[in-house]
Amino acid sequence: MHPTITAFERSPDRGRGQARDMRVRWALEEVGQPYDVRLVSFEAMKQPAHRALHPFGQIPTYEDGDLALFESGAIVLHLAERHDGLLPKDSNGRARAIAWMFAALSTMEPPIVELTMAMLVERDKSWYAERLPLLQDRVRIRLGELSRRLGKADWLAGAFSAGDLMMVTVLRRLNTSGLLDEYPDIAAYVARGEARPAFRRAFDAQLAVFTGAARSSQS
Ligand code: GTB
């Protein structure tokens, strides 16, 4: 039996790999762990059966035997700890890579989500023009800091790790914001992540869900 993850039956991003199952798929591909996917509708996500797996009624979830997990960060960390390939072998190196996972989720992701959500749902509001530059500047501060730390390195802490996997998935959320163009080294870092064969396989798998759903709704 392979582990099973959940993903959107119809992702609002139309297969652009922005939903958080993408990072779990990518981690599974990096470590060579085959997996099954159960697609869930927005309605099913809020039903008791799914809430038993995910208290907040969201995707992704992860089930393997009698282990059920929610939170993409916890799932990726679990995979990284149980398989080779996503964390350094030495304990200090592991701790540094895990620190970058937390940095991605708790320092970079909140202002990025705030900005991208505003761009999605506040465009027609009277305050949008005034609020947008504030939100952009908050993200610019973090991108500048990240860029200075990355310097000329390919990855954040030595070899590619779960920290980079998480950071790249968080930064990809800025793809349509134009902000990555202001930081060519960060844009190149994201592109390096996206060029990894495991990323491509994960991306194609989630895109196939969307194209399959689009095809079936036409027929
Ligand atoms: N902290 C949790 C984690 O990291 O796992 C957050 C999980 C989460 O936000 N899940 C979202 C969800 O299930 C999907 S990823 N939402 C349904 C709900 O809450 O009812 C967030 C997401 C959705 C869509 C896009 N998009 O279309 O671009 C991007 C990101």
Short mmCIF file of C-alpha atoms and ligand atoms in Angstrom, two decimals:
data_model
loop_
_atom_site.label_atom_id
_atom_site.label_comp_id
_atom_site.label_asym_id
_atom_site.label_seq_id
_atom_site.Cartn_x
_atom_site.Cartn_y
_atom_site.Cartn_z
CA MET A 1 0.00 0.00 0.00
CA HIS A 2 1.26 3.45 -0.88
CA PRO A 3 0.60 6.52 1.20
CA THR A 4 -2.44 8.51 0.12
CA ILE A 5 -2.60 12.27 -0.08
CA THR A 6 -5.59 14.49 -0.73
CA ALA A 7 -5.77 17.23 -3.34
CA PHE A 8 -8.41 19.50 -4.88
CA GLU A 9 -10.81 17.80 -7.26
CA ARG A 10 -10.87 21.15 -9.08
CA SER A 11 -8.04 23.42 -8.10
CA PRO A 12 -8.91 27.12 -8.39
CA ASP A 13 -5.41 27.71 -9.81
CA ARG A 14 -6.23 25.60 -12.89
CA GLY A 15 -3.23 23.34 -12.41
CA ARG A 16 -0.54 25.97 -11.89
CA GLY A 17 0.78 24.06 -8.89
CA GLN A 18 -0.12 26.70 -6.31
CA ALA A 19 -2.21 24.51 -4.02
CA ARG A 20 -0.34 23.02 -1.11
CA ASP A 21 -0.56 19.42 -2.26
CA MET A 22 2.16 20.47 -4.73
CA ARG A 23 4.86 20.61 -2.04
CA VAL A 24 3.85 17.20 -0.70
CA ARG A 25 3.84 15.69 -4.19
CA TRP A 26 7.27 17.23 -4.85
CA ALA A 27 8.69 15.80 -1.60
CA LEU A 28 7.28 12.35 -2.42
CA GLU A 29 8.87 12.54 -5.87
CA GLU A 30 12.23 13.70 -4.47
CA VAL A 31 12.44 10.70 -2.14
CA GLY A 32 11.08 8.25 -4.74
CA GLN A 33 8.03 7.26 -2.72
CA PRO A 34 5.05 6.25 -4.92
CA TYR A 35 1.74 7.62 -3.67
CA ASP A 36 -1.97 7.59 -4.30
CA VAL A 37 -4.13 10.69 -4.52
CA ARG A 38 -7.72 11.06 -3.33
CA LEU A 39 -9.35 14.07 -4.93
CA VAL A 40 -11.83 15.96 -2.78
CA SER A 41 -14.43 18.58 -3.61
CA PHE A 42 -14.83 21.76 -1.54
CA GLU A 43 -18.04 20.25 -0.16
CA ALA A 44 -16.44 16.92 0.82
CA MET A 45 -13.59 18.78 2.56
CA LYS A 46 -16.05 20.15 5.10
CA GLN A 47 -17.72 16.80 5.85
CA PRO A 48 -16.97 14.85 9.05
CA ALA A 49 -15.07 12.11 7.19
CA HIS A 50 -12.50 14.59 5.89
CA ARG A 51 -12.48 16.68 9.06
CA ALA A 52 -11.47 13.54 10.95
CA LEU A 53 -8.24 13.76 8.93
CA HIS A 54 -7.98 17.54 8.77
CA PRO A 55 -9.58 19.56 11.58
CA PHE A 56 -9.71 22.68 9.39
CA GLY A 57 -11.36 20.93 6.45
CA GLN A 58 -8.53 21.55 3.99
CA ILE A 59 -6.08 19.78 1.72
CA PRO A 60 -3.48 18.32 1.76
CA THR A 61 -3.68 15.36 4.11
CA TYR A 62 -1.42 12.33 4.25
CA GLU A 63 -2.34 8.79 5.30
CA ASP A 64 0.08 5.92 5.66
CA GLY A 65 -1.09 2.87 7.61
CA ASP A 66 -2.36 4.12 10.94
CA LEU A 67 -0.68 7.52 10.57
CA ALA A 68 -2.82 10.43 9.38
CA LEU A 69 -1.25 13.88 9.07
CA PHE A 70 -2.37 17.33 8.03
CA GLU A 71 -0.32 20.55 7.46
CA SER A 72 1.95 20.47 4.43
CA GLY A 73 4.99 21.43 6.53
CA ALA A 74 4.47 18.54 8.93
CA ILE A 75 3.94 16.13 6.05
CA VAL A 76 7.09 17.23 4.19
CA LEU A 77 9.12 17.06 7.41
CA HIS A 78 7.78 13.57 8.10
CA LEU A 79 8.81 12.43 4.61
CA ALA A 80 12.21 14.11 4.92
CA GLU A 81 12.87 12.38 8.22
CA ARG A 82 11.87 8.93 7.02
CA HIS A 83 13.59 8.92 3.65
CA ASP A 84 17.01 9.91 2.38
CA GLY A 85 17.42 12.87 0.12
CA LEU A 86 15.75 15.87 1.71
CA LEU A 87 17.78 16.44 4.88
CA PRO A 88 21.52 16.34 5.54
CA LYS A 89 22.80 13.34 7.50
CA ASP A 90 24.58 15.36 10.22
CA SER A 91 22.36 16.68 12.99
CA ASN A 92 23.47 20.32 12.74
CA GLY A 93 22.92 20.28 8.99
CA ARG A 94 19.45 18.77 9.52
CA ALA A 95 18.60 21.45 12.06
CA ARG A 96 19.68 24.19 9.64
CA ALA A 97 17.59 22.74 6.81
CA ILE A 98 14.57 22.45 9.12
CA ALA A 99 15.07 26.08 10.19
CA TRP A 100 14.68 27.05 6.51
CA MET A 101 11.44 25.07 6.33
CA PHE A 102 10.12 27.09 9.25
CA ALA A 103 11.44 30.31 7.73
CA ALA A 104 9.57 29.55 4.52
CA LEU A 105 6.32 28.81 6.35
CA SER A 106 6.33 31.31 9.17
CA THR A 107 8.45 34.24 7.94
CA MET A 108 8.08 34.28 4.14
CA GLU A 109 4.66 32.75 3.53
CA PRO A 110 2.42 35.05 5.64
CA PRO A 111 3.25 38.34 3.86
CA ILE A 112 3.26 36.57 0.49
CA VAL A 113 -0.18 35.07 1.10
CA GLU A 114 -1.47 38.43 2.36
CA LEU A 115 -0.31 40.11 -0.85
CA THR A 116 -1.53 37.46 -3.25
CA MET A 117 -4.91 37.13 -1.52
CA ALA A 118 -5.38 40.90 -1.73
CA MET A 119 -4.53 40.78 -5.44
CA LEU A 120 -7.16 38.07 -5.84
CA VAL A 121 -10.08 39.34 -3.78
CA GLU A 122 -9.57 43.04 -3.04
CA ARG A 123 -8.94 44.48 -6.51
CA ASP A 124 -12.36 46.13 -6.69
CA LYS A 125 -12.19 47.62 -3.19
CA SER A 126 -11.77 51.33 -2.57
CA TRP A 127 -8.67 50.76 -0.44
CA TYR A 128 -6.84 48.46 -2.86
CA ALA A 129 -4.64 51.08 -4.57
CA GLU A 130 -3.45 52.38 -1.22
CA ARG A 131 -2.98 48.98 0.42
CA LEU A 132 -1.20 47.22 -2.46
CA PRO A 133 2.15 49.08 -2.18
CA LEU A 134 2.22 48.42 1.58
CA LEU A 135 1.74 44.71 1.03
CA GLN A 136 4.30 44.67 -1.78
CA ASP A 137 6.88 46.45 0.38
CA ARG A 138 6.45 43.93 3.19
CA VAL A 139 7.25 41.16 0.72
CA ARG A 140 10.16 43.15 -0.79
CA ILE A 141 11.77 43.41 2.65
CA ARG A 142 11.78 39.62 3.00
CA LEU A 143 12.89 39.02 -0.60
CA GLY A 144 15.81 41.42 -0.12
CA GLU A 145 16.85 39.69 3.08
CA LEU A 146 16.53 36.25 1.51
CA SER A 147 18.50 37.39 -1.52
CA ARG A 148 21.34 38.68 0.66
CA ARG A 149 21.50 35.39 2.55
CA LEU A 150 21.37 33.24 -0.59
CA GLY A 151 24.20 35.25 -2.18
CA LYS A 152 25.83 33.24 -4.96
CA ALA A 153 24.78 29.86 -3.53
CA ASP A 154 22.48 27.50 -5.39
CA TRP A 155 20.58 26.46 -2.26
CA LEU A 156 20.00 27.92 1.19
CA ALA A 157 21.98 25.48 3.35
CA GLY A 158 24.46 23.47 1.31
CA ALA A 159 22.85 20.79 -0.84
CA PHE A 160 19.20 21.00 -1.93
CA SER A 161 16.99 20.19 1.08
CA ALA A 162 13.42 20.22 2.36
CA GLY A 163 14.14 23.85 3.32
CA ASP A 164 14.61 24.76 -0.36
CA LEU A 165 11.61 22.67 -1.40
CA MET A 166 9.42 24.58 1.00
CA MET A 167 10.94 27.98 0.17
CA VAL A 168 10.56 27.49 -3.58
CA THR A 169 6.90 26.48 -3.26
CA VAL A 170 6.23 29.54 -1.10
CA LEU A 171 8.05 31.91 -3.51
CA ARG A 172 6.21 30.45 -6.53
CA ARG A 173 3.07 32.05 -5.13
CA LEU A 174 4.61 35.36 -6.32
CA ASN A 175 4.76 34.18 -9.95
CA THR A 176 2.05 36.54 -11.13
CA SER A 177 2.94 39.44 -8.82
CA GLY A 178 5.89 40.76 -10.84
CA LEU A 179 7.96 41.01 -7.65
CA LEU A 180 10.29 38.14 -8.47
CA ASP A 181 11.52 40.11 -11.51
CA GLU A 182 13.01 42.64 -9.07
CA TYR A 183 15.20 39.91 -7.53
CA PRO A 184 16.89 38.01 -10.40
CA ASP A 185 18.86 35.79 -8.01
CA ILE A 186 15.65 34.74 -6.24
CA ALA A 187 13.93 34.21 -9.60
CA ALA A 188 16.88 32.01 -10.65
CA TYR A 189 16.65 30.10 -7.35
CA VAL A 190 12.96 29.39 -7.98
CA ALA A 191 13.75 28.34 -11.56
CA ARG A 192 16.45 25.94 -10.25
CA GLY A 193 13.86 24.32 -8.01
CA GLU A 194 11.32 24.09 -10.81
CA ALA A 195 13.92 22.49 -13.11
CA ARG A 196 14.38 19.51 -10.81
CA PRO A 197 12.96 16.33 -12.39
CA ALA A 198 11.01 15.57 -9.18
CA PHE A 199 9.37 19.01 -9.33
CA ARG A 200 8.41 18.42 -12.98
CA ARG A 201 6.84 15.04 -12.21
CA ALA A 202 4.87 16.50 -9.29
CA PHE A 203 3.77 19.49 -11.36
CA ASP A 204 2.65 17.33 -14.28
CA ALA A 205 0.68 15.04 -11.95
CA GLN A 206 -1.30 17.89 -10.42
CA LEU A 207 -1.81 19.51 -13.85
CA ALA A 208 -3.21 16.22 -15.17
CA VAL A 209 -5.94 16.42 -12.51
CA PHE A 210 -7.01 19.80 -13.86
CA THR A 211 -6.78 18.91 -17.55
CA GLY A 212 -8.65 15.63 -16.88
CA ALA A 213 -11.40 17.49 -15.01
CA ALA A 214 -11.60 20.14 -17.75
CA ARG A 215 -11.87 17.45 -20.43
CA SER A 216 -14.61 15.54 -18.57
CA SER A 217 -16.65 18.72 -18.00
CA GLN A 218 -16.60 19.36 -21.79
CA SER A 219 -17.84 15.88 -22.70
N1 GTB B 1 -1.33 25.51 6.57
C1 GTB B 1 -2.00 24.54 5.74
C2 GTB B 1 -0.95 23.66 5.03
O1 GTB B 1 0.16 24.15 4.80
O2 GTB B 1 -1.24 22.50 4.73
C3 GTB B 1 -2.85 25.30 4.76
C4 GTB B 1 -3.71 24.36 3.92
C5 GTB B 1 -4.55 25.16 2.93
O3 GTB B 1 -4.55 26.41 2.91
N2 GTB B 1 -5.24 24.42 2.07
C6 GTB B 1 -6.07 25.05 1.06
C7 GTB B 1 -7.50 24.55 1.19
O4 GTB B 1 -7.74 23.39 1.44
C8 GTB B 1 -5.56 24.67 -0.32
S1 GTB B 1 -3.93 25.31 -0.61
N3 GTB B 1 -8.47 25.45 1.00
C9 GTB B 1 -9.86 25.10 1.04
C10 GTB B 1 -10.54 25.66 2.24
O5 GTB B 1 -9.88 26.18 3.16
O6 GTB B 1 -11.77 25.54 2.25
C11 GTB B 1 -4.27 27.11 -0.67
C12 GTB B 1 -4.41 27.57 -2.07
C13 GTB B 1 -5.60 27.39 -2.75
C14 GTB B 1 -5.71 27.86 -4.05
C15 GTB B 1 -4.67 28.51 -4.65
N4 GTB B 1 -4.80 29.01 -5.96
O7 GTB B 1 -5.83 28.79 -6.61
O8 GTB B 1 -3.87 29.67 -6.46
C16 GTB B 1 -3.47 28.67 -3.96
C17 GTB B 1 -3.36 28.20 -2.67
#
